[in-house]
Amino acid sequence: MAKIITIVNQKGGVGKTTTAINLSASLSFLRKRTLLVDTDTQGNTTSGLGFDKNELEFTIYEVITGQCGIRDSIIHTELENLDIIASNINLAGASVELVNVPDRERILKKAFKEVSDDYDYILIDSPPALGLITLNNLTAAESVLIPLQCEYYALEGMSELLDTIFLVQKNLNPDLTIEGILMTMYDQRTNLSKQVVGEVKNYFGDKVYKTIIPRNVRLGEAPSFGKPVILYSPECTGAQAYMDLAREVVTHV
């Protein structure tokens, strides 16, 4: 049965999509059967793995609105152990369409049950908002991975996110836990990055991953080639960092 992890932070630009793509790819390199689910209307996770988000017959939108089964939406990637459910702008209308649907917060949870035995990990890339789609992700997940950039306002908005997680635990998913806090965009040349990491570790303790994702040009370039960094530039520091993160995730109890 798959371990379902949702990658979430309502702030944009913190490395959610970069983490979704590269962690899932790294898990596949470790021979873990992985399903990556794009639930952001921008579809950057989809295009970052080389798919044209506007040319797909079935996406997560069709799954959520009941227009197709979840198996119909799964696409195989060039990596042997990595599949994806894509997303595009159509998803923007889903929240409105689901207003009167009973138990609408559990749609994804029910859908994932059909394919859970096919995978070791299901990773969900969440949109930068705490709306119905993110609520579905949190309800479906076993745990939450929160990327935090090593910048001055890193903890801004965290209280709101933690409040949302608490409400989901209380009302929809009592087993939801925090998988880990991932520090991203680390610049070892600056004192600020070091100070932010120290502050976050003081606050969250052992919930912070030992692996820290550095600022890395190759990480930024890889999506424009439709590849995870482990295929685009396997020797770069970004690729090695995400492999280290994957090993941490696999060994995490």
PDB file of C-alpha atoms in Angstrom:
ATOM      1  CA  MET A   1       0.000   0.000   0.000  1.00  0.00           C
ATOM      2  CA  ALA A   2       1.348   3.400  -1.000  1.00  0.00           C
ATOM      3  CA  LYS A   3       2.481   6.018   1.444  1.00  0.00           C
ATOM      4  CA  ILE A   4       0.711   9.222   0.400  1.00  0.00           C
ATOM      5  CA  ILE A   5       2.608  12.469   0.977  1.00  0.00           C
ATOM      6  CA  THR A   6       1.257  15.881   0.019  1.00  0.00           C
ATOM      7  CA  ILE A   7       3.751  18.679  -0.610  1.00  0.00           C
ATOM      8  CA  VAL A   8       2.150  21.881   0.592  1.00  0.00           C
ATOM      9  CA  ASN A   9       2.820  25.518   1.413  1.00  0.00           C
ATOM     10  CA  GLN A  10       0.332  28.246   0.547  1.00  0.00           C
ATOM     11  CA  LYS A  11       3.219  30.557  -0.327  1.00  0.00           C
ATOM     12  CA  GLY A  12       4.390  30.464  -3.919  1.00  0.00           C
ATOM     13  CA  GLY A  13       8.011  30.186  -4.977  1.00  0.00           C
ATOM     14  CA  VAL A  14       9.196  28.018  -2.100  1.00  0.00           C
ATOM     15  CA  GLY A  15      10.145  24.970  -4.156  1.00  0.00           C
ATOM     16  CA  LYS A  16       6.997  22.813  -4.024  1.00  0.00           C
ATOM     17  CA  THR A  17       6.991  21.860  -7.693  1.00  0.00           C
ATOM     18  CA  THR A  18      10.772  21.466  -7.850  1.00  0.00           C
ATOM     19  CA  THR A  19      10.542  19.152  -4.856  1.00  0.00           C
ATOM     20  CA  ALA A  20       7.581  17.212  -6.250  1.00  0.00           C
ATOM     21  CA  ILE A  21       9.348  16.517  -9.547  1.00  0.00           C
ATOM     22  CA  ASN A  22      12.792  15.755  -8.200  1.00  0.00           C
ATOM     23  CA  LEU A  23      11.841  13.845  -5.077  1.00  0.00           C
ATOM     24  CA  SER A  24       9.511  11.593  -7.070  1.00  0.00           C
ATOM     25  CA  ALA A  25      12.193  11.044  -9.723  1.00  0.00           C
ATOM     26  CA  SER A  26      14.778  10.256  -7.049  1.00  0.00           C
ATOM     27  CA  LEU A  27      12.421   7.788  -5.372  1.00  0.00           C
ATOM     28  CA  SER A  28      11.984   6.069  -8.726  1.00  0.00           C
ATOM     29  CA  PHE A  29      15.786   5.821  -9.025  1.00  0.00           C
ATOM     30  CA  LEU A  30      15.709   4.007  -5.690  1.00  0.00           C
ATOM     31  CA  ARG A  31      13.310   1.554  -7.360  1.00  0.00           C
ATOM     32  CA  LYS A  32      10.298   2.801  -5.468  1.00  0.00           C
ATOM     33  CA  ARG A  33       7.132   2.693  -7.575  1.00  0.00           C
ATOM     34  CA  THR A  34       5.989   6.304  -7.451  1.00  0.00           C
ATOM     35  CA  LEU A  35       2.906   8.179  -8.636  1.00  0.00           C
ATOM     36  CA  LEU A  36       3.230  11.963  -8.867  1.00  0.00           C
ATOM     37  CA  VAL A  37      -0.067  13.867  -8.810  1.00  0.00           C
ATOM     38  CA  ASP A  38      -0.186  17.439 -10.109  1.00  0.00           C
ATOM     39  CA  THR A  39      -3.049  19.387  -8.500  1.00  0.00           C
ATOM     40  CA  ASP A  40      -1.941  22.905  -9.425  1.00  0.00           C
ATOM     41  CA  THR A  41      -3.846  24.692 -12.197  1.00  0.00           C
ATOM     42  CA  GLN A  42      -0.540  25.997 -13.586  1.00  0.00           C
ATOM     43  CA  GLY A  43       0.472  22.452 -14.462  1.00  0.00           C
ATOM     44  CA  ASN A  44       4.159  23.149 -13.925  1.00  0.00           C
ATOM     45  CA  THR A  45       4.791  19.679 -12.545  1.00  0.00           C
ATOM     46  CA  THR A  46       3.240  18.254 -15.692  1.00  0.00           C
ATOM     47  CA  SER A  47       5.315  20.343 -18.095  1.00  0.00           C
ATOM     48  CA  GLY A  48       8.399  19.867 -15.912  1.00  0.00           C
ATOM     49  CA  LEU A  49       8.294  16.179 -16.797  1.00  0.00           C
ATOM     50  CA  GLY A  50       8.009  16.894 -20.501  1.00  0.00           C
ATOM     51  CA  PHE A  51       4.249  16.678 -21.096  1.00  0.00           C
ATOM     52  CA  ASP A  52       2.171  19.235 -22.976  1.00  0.00           C
ATOM     53  CA  LYS A  53      -0.470  20.088 -20.396  1.00  0.00           C
ATOM     54  CA  ASN A  54      -2.865  21.309 -23.079  1.00  0.00           C
ATOM     55  CA  GLU A  55      -2.772  18.120 -25.156  1.00  0.00           C
ATOM     56  CA  LEU A  56      -3.878  15.589 -22.555  1.00  0.00           C
ATOM     57  CA  GLU A  57      -7.174  13.710 -22.709  1.00  0.00           C
ATOM     58  CA  PHE A  58      -7.492  13.054 -18.978  1.00  0.00           C
ATOM     59  CA  THR A  59      -6.038  14.992 -16.043  1.00  0.00           C
ATOM     60  CA  ILE A  60      -6.687  15.274 -12.314  1.00  0.00           C
ATOM     61  CA  TYR A  61      -9.612  17.562 -13.197  1.00  0.00           C
ATOM     62  CA  GLU A  62     -11.470  14.742 -14.924  1.00  0.00           C
ATOM     63  CA  VAL A  63     -10.755  12.441 -11.967  1.00  0.00           C
ATOM     64  CA  ILE A  64     -12.059  14.918  -9.390  1.00  0.00           C
ATOM     65  CA  THR A  65     -15.199  15.756 -11.381  1.00  0.00           C
ATOM     66  CA  GLY A  66     -15.993  12.113 -12.100  1.00  0.00           C
ATOM     67  CA  GLN A  67     -15.433  12.251 -15.859  1.00  0.00           C
ATOM     68  CA  CYS A  68     -12.906   9.407 -15.810  1.00  0.00           C
ATOM     69  CA  GLY A  69     -11.509   6.780 -13.486  1.00  0.00           C
ATOM     70  CA  ILE A  70      -8.163   7.394 -11.851  1.00  0.00           C
ATOM     71  CA  ARG A  71      -6.446   4.631 -13.842  1.00  0.00           C
ATOM     72  CA  ASP A  72      -7.472   6.340 -17.094  1.00  0.00           C
ATOM     73  CA  SER A  73      -5.566   9.479 -16.066  1.00  0.00           C
ATOM     74  CA  ILE A  74      -2.219   7.844 -15.236  1.00  0.00           C
ATOM     75  CA  ILE A  75       0.627   8.544 -17.676  1.00  0.00           C
ATOM     76  CA  HIS A  76       3.928   6.661 -17.727  1.00  0.00           C
ATOM     77  CA  THR A  77       7.051   8.832 -17.745  1.00  0.00           C
ATOM     78  CA  GLU A  78      10.461   8.042 -19.213  1.00  0.00           C
ATOM     79  CA  LEU A  79      11.532   6.813 -15.791  1.00  0.00           C
ATOM     80  CA  GLU A  80      10.675   3.161 -15.263  1.00  0.00           C
ATOM     81  CA  ASN A  81       9.170   3.542 -11.805  1.00  0.00           C
ATOM     82  CA  LEU A  82       7.531   6.955 -12.158  1.00  0.00           C
ATOM     83  CA  ASP A  83       3.973   7.706 -13.311  1.00  0.00           C
ATOM     84  CA  ILE A  84       2.122  11.015 -13.261  1.00  0.00           C
ATOM     85  CA  ILE A  85      -1.424  12.324 -13.152  1.00  0.00           C
ATOM     86  CA  ALA A  86      -1.265  15.639 -14.970  1.00  0.00           C
ATOM     87  CA  SER A  87      -3.018  18.966 -14.447  1.00  0.00           C
ATOM     88  CA  ASN A  88      -3.898  22.059 -16.450  1.00  0.00           C
ATOM     89  CA  ILE A  89      -6.022  25.203 -16.284  1.00  0.00           C
ATOM     90  CA  ASN A  90      -9.259  23.175 -16.398  1.00  0.00           C
ATOM     91  CA  LEU A  91      -8.749  22.401 -12.724  1.00  0.00           C
ATOM     92  CA  ALA A  92      -9.472  26.043 -11.876  1.00  0.00           C
ATOM     93  CA  GLY A  93     -13.205  25.415 -12.202  1.00  0.00           C
ATOM     94  CA  ALA A  94     -13.326  22.282 -10.077  1.00  0.00           C
ATOM     95  CA  SER A  95     -13.947  24.016  -6.743  1.00  0.00           C
ATOM     96  CA  VAL A  96     -17.075  25.678  -8.110  1.00  0.00           C
ATOM     97  CA  GLU A  97     -18.326  22.483  -9.742  1.00  0.00           C
ATOM     98  CA  LEU A  98     -17.939  20.544  -6.499  1.00  0.00           C
ATOM     99  CA  VAL A  99     -19.800  22.989  -4.239  1.00  0.00           C
ATOM    100  CA  ASN A 100     -22.878  20.767  -3.951  1.00  0.00           C
ATOM    101  CA  VAL A 101     -21.118  17.399  -4.147  1.00  0.00           C
ATOM    102  CA  PRO A 102     -21.500  15.346  -0.937  1.00  0.00           C
ATOM    103  CA  ASP A 103     -18.275  14.514   0.893  1.00  0.00           C
ATOM    104  CA  ARG A 104     -16.347  16.633  -1.611  1.00  0.00           C
ATOM    105  CA  GLU A 105     -13.290  16.849   0.666  1.00  0.00           C
ATOM    106  CA  ARG A 106     -12.724  13.076   0.304  1.00  0.00           C
ATOM    107  CA  ILE A 107     -12.904  12.698  -3.481  1.00  0.00           C
ATOM    108  CA  LEU A 108      -9.159  12.147  -3.914  1.00  0.00           C
ATOM    109  CA  LYS A 109      -8.947   9.888  -0.877  1.00  0.00           C
ATOM    110  CA  LYS A 110     -11.512   7.561  -2.440  1.00  0.00           C
ATOM    111  CA  ALA A 111      -9.819   7.715  -5.841  1.00  0.00           C
ATOM    112  CA  PHE A 112      -6.385   6.817  -4.491  1.00  0.00           C
ATOM    113  CA  LYS A 113      -7.739   3.642  -2.881  1.00  0.00           C
ATOM    114  CA  GLU A 114      -8.088   2.158  -6.371  1.00  0.00           C
ATOM    115  CA  VAL A 115      -4.369   2.443  -7.143  1.00  0.00           C
ATOM    116  CA  SER A 116      -2.728   2.446  -3.722  1.00  0.00           C
ATOM    117  CA  ASP A 117      -1.508  -1.145  -4.040  1.00  0.00           C
ATOM    118  CA  ASP A 118       0.222  -0.330  -7.337  1.00  0.00           C
ATOM    119  CA  TYR A 119       2.724   2.081  -5.770  1.00  0.00           C
ATOM    120  CA  ASP A 120       5.137   2.520  -2.878  1.00  0.00           C
ATOM    121  CA  TYR A 121       4.663   6.313  -2.821  1.00  0.00           C
ATOM    122  CA  ILE A 122       2.049   8.738  -4.038  1.00  0.00           C
ATOM    123  CA  LEU A 123       3.325  12.338  -3.983  1.00  0.00           C
ATOM    124  CA  ILE A 124       0.888  15.216  -4.435  1.00  0.00           C
ATOM    125  CA  ASP A 125       1.993  18.665  -5.596  1.00  0.00           C
ATOM    126  CA  SER A 126      -0.459  21.135  -4.040  1.00  0.00           C
ATOM    127  CA  PRO A 127      -1.451  24.586  -5.331  1.00  0.00           C
ATOM    128  CA  PRO A 128      -0.270  27.732  -3.475  1.00  0.00           C
ATOM    129  CA  ALA A 129      -3.626  28.176  -1.736  1.00  0.00           C
ATOM    130  CA  LEU A 130      -5.552  26.570   1.114  1.00  0.00           C
ATOM    131  CA  GLY A 131      -8.720  25.886  -0.888  1.00  0.00           C
ATOM    132  CA  LEU A 132     -10.806  22.795  -1.654  1.00  0.00           C
ATOM    133  CA  ILE A 133      -8.124  21.110  -3.765  1.00  0.00           C
ATOM    134  CA  THR A 134      -5.503  21.429  -1.029  1.00  0.00           C
ATOM    135  CA  LEU A 135      -8.107  20.250   1.487  1.00  0.00           C
ATOM    136  CA  ASN A 136      -8.640  17.140  -0.645  1.00  0.00           C
ATOM    137  CA  ASN A 137      -4.881  16.586  -0.723  1.00  0.00           C
ATOM    138  CA  LEU A 138      -4.565  16.868   3.050  1.00  0.00           C
ATOM    139  CA  THR A 139      -7.524  14.559   3.606  1.00  0.00           C
ATOM    140  CA  ALA A 140      -6.094  11.943   1.244  1.00  0.00           C
ATOM    141  CA  ALA A 141      -2.536  12.078   2.582  1.00  0.00           C
ATOM    142  CA  GLU A 142      -0.822  10.178   5.329  1.00  0.00           C
ATOM    143  CA  SER A 143       1.631  13.005   5.894  1.00  0.00           C
ATOM    144  CA  VAL A 144       2.659  16.506   4.837  1.00  0.00           C
ATOM    145  CA  LEU A 145       6.007  17.674   3.469  1.00  0.00           C
ATOM    146  CA  ILE A 146       6.449  21.442   3.828  1.00  0.00           C
ATOM    147  CA  PRO A 147       9.138  23.200   1.764  1.00  0.00           C
ATOM    148  CA  LEU A 148      10.480  26.400   3.329  1.00  0.00           C
ATOM    149  CA  GLN A 149      12.829  28.709   1.480  1.00  0.00           C
ATOM    150  CA  CYS A 150      15.905  29.972   3.312  1.00  0.00           C
ATOM    151  CA  GLU A 151      14.798  33.592   3.192  1.00  0.00           C
ATOM    152  CA  TYR A 152      13.726  36.268   5.630  1.00  0.00           C
ATOM    153  CA  TYR A 153       9.996  35.608   5.388  1.00  0.00           C
ATOM    154  CA  ALA A 154      10.327  31.818   5.499  1.00  0.00           C
ATOM    155  CA  LEU A 155       7.985  31.332   8.451  1.00  0.00           C
ATOM    156  CA  GLU A 156       5.446  33.865   7.242  1.00  0.00           C
ATOM    157  CA  GLY A 157       2.114  32.103   6.808  1.00  0.00           C
ATOM    158  CA  MET A 158       3.238  28.952   8.611  1.00  0.00           C
ATOM    159  CA  SER A 159       0.786  29.494  11.466  1.00  0.00           C
ATOM    160  CA  GLU A 160      -2.076  29.577   8.966  1.00  0.00           C
ATOM    161  CA  LEU A 161      -0.867  26.381   7.328  1.00  0.00           C
ATOM    162  CA  LEU A 162      -0.437  24.623  10.675  1.00  0.00           C
ATOM    163  CA  ASP A 163      -3.934  25.751  11.711  1.00  0.00           C
ATOM    164  CA  THR A 164      -5.309  24.228   8.509  1.00  0.00           C
ATOM    165  CA  ILE A 165      -3.462  20.968   9.164  1.00  0.00           C
ATOM    166  CA  PHE A 166      -4.860  20.907  12.706  1.00  0.00           C
ATOM    167  CA  LEU A 167      -8.415  21.436  11.446  1.00  0.00           C
ATOM    168  CA  VAL A 168      -7.995  18.626   8.911  1.00  0.00           C
ATOM    169  CA  GLN A 169      -6.678  16.365  11.668  1.00  0.00           C
ATOM    170  CA  LYS A 170      -9.633  17.270  13.861  1.00  0.00           C
ATOM    171  CA  ASN A 171     -12.408  16.958  11.300  1.00  0.00           C
ATOM    172  CA  LEU A 172     -11.312  14.935   8.271  1.00  0.00           C
ATOM    173  CA  ASN A 173      -8.066  13.018   8.698  1.00  0.00           C
ATOM    174  CA  PRO A 174      -7.033  12.289  12.298  1.00  0.00           C
ATOM    175  CA  ASP A 175      -3.996  10.276  11.155  1.00  0.00           C
ATOM    176  CA  LEU A 176      -2.388  13.149   9.236  1.00  0.00           C
ATOM    177  CA  THR A 177       1.141  13.930  10.393  1.00  0.00           C
ATOM    178  CA  ILE A 178       3.952  16.272   9.377  1.00  0.00           C
ATOM    179  CA  GLU A 179       6.384  14.180   7.339  1.00  0.00           C
ATOM    180  CA  GLY A 180       9.042  16.853   7.481  1.00  0.00           C
ATOM    181  CA  ILE A 181      10.130  20.435   6.889  1.00  0.00           C
ATOM    182  CA  LEU A 182      12.418  20.827   3.890  1.00  0.00           C
ATOM    183  CA  MET A 183      14.723  23.819   3.699  1.00  0.00           C
ATOM    184  CA  THR A 184      15.114  24.971   0.087  1.00  0.00           C
ATOM    185  CA  MET A 185      17.079  27.604  -1.869  1.00  0.00           C
ATOM    186  CA  TYR A 186      19.945  27.494   0.613  1.00  0.00           C
ATOM    187  CA  ASP A 187      22.867  29.786  -0.175  1.00  0.00           C
ATOM    188  CA  GLN A 188      25.887  28.776   1.873  1.00  0.00           C
ATOM    189  CA  ARG A 189      27.562  32.123   1.116  1.00  0.00           C
ATOM    190  CA  THR A 190      25.046  34.102   3.175  1.00  0.00           C
ATOM    191  CA  ASN A 191      24.565  34.357   6.905  1.00  0.00           C
ATOM    192  CA  LEU A 192      20.830  34.785   6.326  1.00  0.00           C
ATOM    193  CA  SER A 193      20.413  31.252   4.994  1.00  0.00           C
ATOM    194  CA  LYS A 194      22.266  29.850   7.996  1.00  0.00           C
ATOM    195  CA  GLN A 195      20.210  31.948  10.414  1.00  0.00           C
ATOM    196  CA  VAL A 196      16.904  30.865   8.857  1.00  0.00           C
ATOM    197  CA  VAL A 197      17.864  27.191   9.013  1.00  0.00           C
ATOM    198  CA  GLY A 198      18.848  27.624  12.656  1.00  0.00           C
ATOM    199  CA  GLU A 199      15.584  29.365  13.477  1.00  0.00           C
ATOM    200  CA  VAL A 200      13.467  26.706  11.773  1.00  0.00           C
ATOM    201  CA  LYS A 201      15.383  23.895  13.502  1.00  0.00           C
ATOM    202  CA  ASN A 202      14.890  25.583  16.859  1.00  0.00           C
ATOM    203  CA  TYR A 203      11.154  25.783  16.196  1.00  0.00           C
ATOM    204  CA  PHE A 204      10.470  22.406  14.566  1.00  0.00           C
ATOM    205  CA  GLY A 205      13.304  20.280  15.965  1.00  0.00           C
ATOM    206  CA  ASP A 206      13.681  16.823  14.413  1.00  0.00           C
ATOM    207  CA  LYS A 207      10.847  17.507  11.971  1.00  0.00           C
ATOM    208  CA  VAL A 208      13.406  19.356   9.813  1.00  0.00           C
ATOM    209  CA  TYR A 209      15.112  17.134   7.243  1.00  0.00           C
ATOM    210  CA  LYS A 210      18.877  16.811   7.501  1.00  0.00           C
ATOM    211  CA  THR A 211      19.020  17.298   3.732  1.00  0.00           C
ATOM    212  CA  ILE A 212      18.990  20.944   2.633  1.00  0.00           C
ATOM    213  CA  ILE A 213      18.287  21.852  -0.991  1.00  0.00           C
ATOM    214  CA  PRO A 214      20.815  24.409  -2.288  1.00  0.00           C
ATOM    215  CA  ARG A 215      20.306  27.180  -4.789  1.00  0.00           C
ATOM    216  CA  ASN A 216      21.435  25.511  -7.992  1.00  0.00           C
ATOM    217  CA  VAL A 217      21.349  26.689 -11.599  1.00  0.00           C
ATOM    218  CA  ARG A 218      20.739  23.170 -12.939  1.00  0.00           C
ATOM    219  CA  LEU A 219      17.635  22.796 -10.787  1.00  0.00           C
ATOM    220  CA  GLY A 220      16.228  25.896 -12.428  1.00  0.00           C
ATOM    221  CA  GLU A 221      17.171  24.808 -15.949  1.00  0.00           C
ATOM    222  CA  ALA A 222      15.881  21.243 -15.857  1.00  0.00           C
ATOM    223  CA  PRO A 223      12.123  22.010 -16.185  1.00  0.00           C
ATOM    224  CA  SER A 224      12.650  23.884 -19.443  1.00  0.00           C
ATOM    225  CA  PHE A 225      14.012  20.617 -20.869  1.00  0.00           C
ATOM    226  CA  GLY A 226      11.079  18.631 -19.459  1.00  0.00           C
ATOM    227  CA  LYS A 227      13.327  16.529 -17.247  1.00  0.00           C
ATOM    228  CA  PRO A 228      13.960  16.001 -13.548  1.00  0.00           C
ATOM    229  CA  VAL A 229      17.419  17.171 -12.593  1.00  0.00           C
ATOM    230  CA  ILE A 230      18.596  13.591 -12.006  1.00  0.00           C
ATOM    231  CA  LEU A 231      18.271  13.045 -15.777  1.00  0.00           C
ATOM    232  CA  TYR A 232      19.273  16.534 -16.879  1.00  0.00           C
ATOM    233  CA  SER A 233      22.409  16.937 -14.769  1.00  0.00           C
ATOM    234  CA  PRO A 234      22.887  13.957 -12.431  1.00  0.00           C
ATOM    235  CA  GLU A 235      26.224  15.139 -11.040  1.00  0.00           C
ATOM    236  CA  CYS A 236      25.069  18.595  -9.922  1.00  0.00           C
ATOM    237  CA  THR A 237      24.567  19.488  -6.272  1.00  0.00           C
ATOM    238  CA  GLY A 238      20.796  19.823  -6.724  1.00  0.00           C
ATOM    239  CA  ALA A 239      20.453  16.289  -8.072  1.00  0.00           C
ATOM    240  CA  GLN A 240      22.579  14.873  -5.280  1.00  0.00           C
ATOM    241  CA  ALA A 241      20.571  16.772  -2.667  1.00  0.00           C
ATOM    242  CA  TYR A 242      17.272  15.343  -3.891  1.00  0.00           C
ATOM    243  CA  MET A 243      18.739  11.831  -3.932  1.00  0.00           C
ATOM    244  CA  ASP A 244      19.784  12.378  -0.312  1.00  0.00           C
ATOM    245  CA  LEU A 245      16.263  13.582   0.474  1.00  0.00           C
ATOM    246  CA  ALA A 246      14.745  10.497  -1.165  1.00  0.00           C
ATOM    247  CA  ARG A 247      16.946   8.270   0.989  1.00  0.00           C
ATOM    248  CA  GLU A 248      15.795  10.173   4.080  1.00  0.00           C
ATOM    249  CA  VAL A 249      12.149   9.785   3.090  1.00  0.00           C
ATOM    250  CA  VAL A 250      12.571   6.052   2.484  1.00  0.00           C
ATOM    251  CA  THR A 251      14.273   5.476   5.842  1.00  0.00           C
ATOM    252  CA  HIS A 252      11.951   7.785   7.793  1.00  0.00           C
ATOM    253  CA  VAL A 253       9.861   6.103  10.473  1.00  0.00           C
TER     254      VAL A 253
END
